[in-house]
């Protein structure tokens, strides 16, 4: 693998084509739901598969496509601190309003 490139290798699959290592970024959306009298919000995010994601200090599990779901009560003023860390330990911090 050339310097400055990355790939993902999954058991039983061919490695993905190498791509340039990009700075850690996050795309996200919010989805609200109600459970009885309580309102919940889901922070649904996506990052590059090689990155690690922490929400309020807790590492998130990524699915096959680099997506994660964080759920919290939907309260006025609710926020989530999201940190995305690349394999090179570059870090991007996001503060996301959950309400």
PDB file of C-alpha atoms in Angstrom:
ATOM      1  CA  UNK A   1       0.000   0.000   0.000  1.00  0.00           C
ATOM      2  CA  UNK A   2       1.491   3.368  -0.965  1.00  0.00           C
ATOM      3  CA  UNK A   3       2.105   5.922   1.772  1.00  0.00           C
ATOM      4  CA  UNK A   4      -0.866   8.222   2.311  1.00  0.00           C
ATOM      5  CA  UNK A   5      -3.439   5.625   1.234  1.00  0.00           C
ATOM      6  CA  UNK A   6      -5.869   3.470   3.191  1.00  0.00           C
ATOM      7  CA  UNK A   7      -8.076   0.454   2.578  1.00  0.00           C
ATOM      8  CA  UNK A   8     -10.544  -1.756   4.405  1.00  0.00           C
ATOM      9  CA  UNK A   9     -10.086  -5.526   4.591  1.00  0.00           C
ATOM     10  CA  UNK A  10     -13.033  -7.671   5.664  1.00  0.00           C
ATOM     11  CA  UNK A  11     -12.844 -11.424   6.292  1.00  0.00           C
ATOM     12  CA  UNK A  12     -13.920 -13.374   3.218  1.00  0.00           C
ATOM     13  CA  UNK A  13     -13.863 -10.322   0.924  1.00  0.00           C
ATOM     14  CA  UNK A  14     -11.290  -8.768  -1.352  1.00  0.00           C
ATOM     15  CA  UNK A  15      -9.719  -5.566   0.014  1.00  0.00           C
ATOM     16  CA  UNK A  16     -11.386  -2.335  -1.071  1.00  0.00           C
ATOM     17  CA  UNK A  17      -9.542  -0.159  -3.566  1.00  0.00           C
ATOM     18  CA  UNK A  18      -6.973   2.010  -1.770  1.00  0.00           C
ATOM     19  CA  UNK A  19      -8.060   5.620  -1.304  1.00  0.00           C
ATOM     20  CA  UNK A  20      -6.184   8.682  -0.139  1.00  0.00           C
ATOM     21  CA  UNK A  21      -6.327   9.182   3.614  1.00  0.00           C
ATOM     22  CA  UNK A  22      -8.810  11.985   4.189  1.00  0.00           C
ATOM     23  CA  UNK A  23      -9.237  14.176   7.265  1.00  0.00           C
ATOM     24  CA  UNK A  24     -11.829  12.758   9.683  1.00  0.00           C
ATOM     25  CA  UNK A  25     -15.316  14.057   8.885  1.00  0.00           C
ATOM     26  CA  UNK A  26     -18.868  13.337   9.998  1.00  0.00           C
ATOM     27  CA  UNK A  27     -22.195  13.482   8.202  1.00  0.00           C
ATOM     28  CA  UNK A  28     -25.279  13.095  10.348  1.00  0.00           C
ATOM     29  CA  UNK A  29     -29.025  13.456  10.693  1.00  0.00           C
ATOM     30  CA  UNK A  30     -31.452  13.404  13.615  1.00  0.00           C
ATOM     31  CA  UNK A  31     -34.521  11.205  13.870  1.00  0.00           C
ATOM     32  CA  UNK A  32     -37.134  11.652  16.616  1.00  0.00           C
ATOM     33  CA  UNK A  33     -39.462   9.034  18.060  1.00  0.00           C
ATOM     34  CA  UNK A  34     -41.922   8.778  20.931  1.00  0.00           C
ATOM     35  CA  UNK A  35     -42.164   5.946  23.444  1.00  0.00           C
ATOM     36  CA  UNK A  36     -45.251   6.573  25.559  1.00  0.00           C
ATOM     37  CA  UNK A  37     -44.841  10.045  27.042  1.00  0.00           C
ATOM     38  CA  UNK A  38     -41.073  10.153  26.417  1.00  0.00           C
ATOM     39  CA  UNK A  39     -39.453  11.604  23.321  1.00  0.00           C
ATOM     40  CA  UNK A  40     -36.174  10.165  22.066  1.00  0.00           C
ATOM     41  CA  UNK A  41     -33.717  11.366  19.466  1.00  0.00           C
ATOM     42  CA  UNK A  42     -31.413   9.227  17.383  1.00  0.00           C
ATOM     43  CA  UNK A  43     -28.201  10.748  16.102  1.00  0.00           C
ATOM     44  CA  UNK A  44     -27.455   8.759  12.955  1.00  0.00           C
ATOM     45  CA  UNK A  45     -23.955   9.436  11.707  1.00  0.00           C
ATOM     46  CA  UNK A  46     -21.586   8.196   9.047  1.00  0.00           C
ATOM     47  CA  UNK A  47     -17.794   8.314   8.896  1.00  0.00           C
ATOM     48  CA  UNK A  48     -15.033   6.684   6.890  1.00  0.00           C
ATOM     49  CA  UNK A  49     -14.854   3.007   7.916  1.00  0.00           C
ATOM     50  CA  UNK A  50     -11.263   3.295   9.116  1.00  0.00           C
ATOM     51  CA  UNK A  51     -12.102   5.985  11.685  1.00  0.00           C
ATOM     52  CA  UNK A  52     -13.178   5.655  15.313  1.00  0.00           C
ATOM     53  CA  UNK A  53     -16.163   7.595  16.667  1.00  0.00           C
ATOM     54  CA  UNK A  54     -16.903   8.678  20.231  1.00  0.00           C
ATOM     55  CA  UNK A  55     -20.166  10.260  21.379  1.00  0.00           C
ATOM     56  CA  UNK A  56     -19.937  11.906  24.799  1.00  0.00           C
ATOM     57  CA  UNK A  57     -16.751   9.898  25.377  1.00  0.00           C
ATOM     58  CA  UNK A  58     -18.288   6.501  24.531  1.00  0.00           C
ATOM     59  CA  UNK A  59     -16.888   4.640  21.505  1.00  0.00           C
ATOM     60  CA  UNK A  60     -19.562   3.821  18.927  1.00  0.00           C
ATOM     61  CA  UNK A  61     -19.855   0.649  16.867  1.00  0.00           C
ATOM     62  CA  UNK A  62     -19.805   1.208  13.107  1.00  0.00           C
ATOM     63  CA  UNK A  63     -21.814  -0.933  10.723  1.00  0.00           C
ATOM     64  CA  UNK A  64     -20.649  -2.232   7.334  1.00  0.00           C
ATOM     65  CA  UNK A  65     -21.034   1.245   5.770  1.00  0.00           C
ATOM     66  CA  UNK A  66     -19.435   3.269   8.582  1.00  0.00           C
ATOM     67  CA  UNK A  67     -22.756   4.284  10.150  1.00  0.00           C
ATOM     68  CA  UNK A  68     -23.551   4.488  13.851  1.00  0.00           C
ATOM     69  CA  UNK A  69     -26.679   5.287  15.880  1.00  0.00           C
ATOM     70  CA  UNK A  70     -26.639   7.087  19.230  1.00  0.00           C
ATOM     71  CA  UNK A  71     -29.918   7.412  21.120  1.00  0.00           C
ATOM     72  CA  UNK A  72     -30.737   9.854  23.926  1.00  0.00           C
ATOM     73  CA  UNK A  73     -33.795  11.468  25.528  1.00  0.00           C
ATOM     74  CA  UNK A  74     -34.971  14.480  23.514  1.00  0.00           C
ATOM     75  CA  UNK A  75     -34.698  17.284  26.054  1.00  0.00           C
ATOM     76  CA  UNK A  76     -34.465  21.017  25.515  1.00  0.00           C
ATOM     77  CA  UNK A  77     -30.806  22.001  25.356  1.00  0.00           C
ATOM     78  CA  UNK A  78     -29.623  18.415  24.763  1.00  0.00           C
ATOM     79  CA  UNK A  79     -26.274  18.181  23.018  1.00  0.00           C
ATOM     80  CA  UNK A  80     -23.843  15.489  21.930  1.00  0.00           C
ATOM     81  CA  UNK A  81     -20.081  15.874  21.738  1.00  0.00           C
ATOM     82  CA  UNK A  82     -18.885  13.753  18.802  1.00  0.00           C
ATOM     83  CA  UNK A  83     -15.214  13.035  18.168  1.00  0.00           C
ATOM     84  CA  UNK A  84     -13.982  11.345  14.982  1.00  0.00           C
ATOM     85  CA  UNK A  85     -10.421   9.982  15.077  1.00  0.00           C
ATOM     86  CA  UNK A  86      -8.494   8.823  11.999  1.00  0.00           C
ATOM     87  CA  UNK A  87      -5.933   5.982  11.960  1.00  0.00           C
ATOM     88  CA  UNK A  88      -3.263   8.719  12.003  1.00  0.00           C
ATOM     89  CA  UNK A  89      -4.796  10.090  15.248  1.00  0.00           C
ATOM     90  CA  UNK A  90      -6.110  13.221  13.536  1.00  0.00           C
ATOM     91  CA  UNK A  91      -9.195  14.327  15.408  1.00  0.00           C
ATOM     92  CA  UNK A  92     -12.313  16.298  14.471  1.00  0.00           C
ATOM     93  CA  UNK A  93     -14.735  17.439  17.186  1.00  0.00           C
ATOM     94  CA  UNK A  94     -18.400  18.273  16.650  1.00  0.00           C
ATOM     95  CA  UNK A  95     -20.975  19.619  19.096  1.00  0.00           C
ATOM     96  CA  UNK A  96     -24.444  18.659  17.872  1.00  0.00           C
ATOM     97  CA  UNK A  97     -27.736  19.972  19.211  1.00  0.00           C
ATOM     98  CA  UNK A  98     -30.136  17.079  19.844  1.00  0.00           C
ATOM     99  CA  UNK A  99     -33.298  19.168  20.206  1.00  0.00           C
TER     100      UNK A  99
END
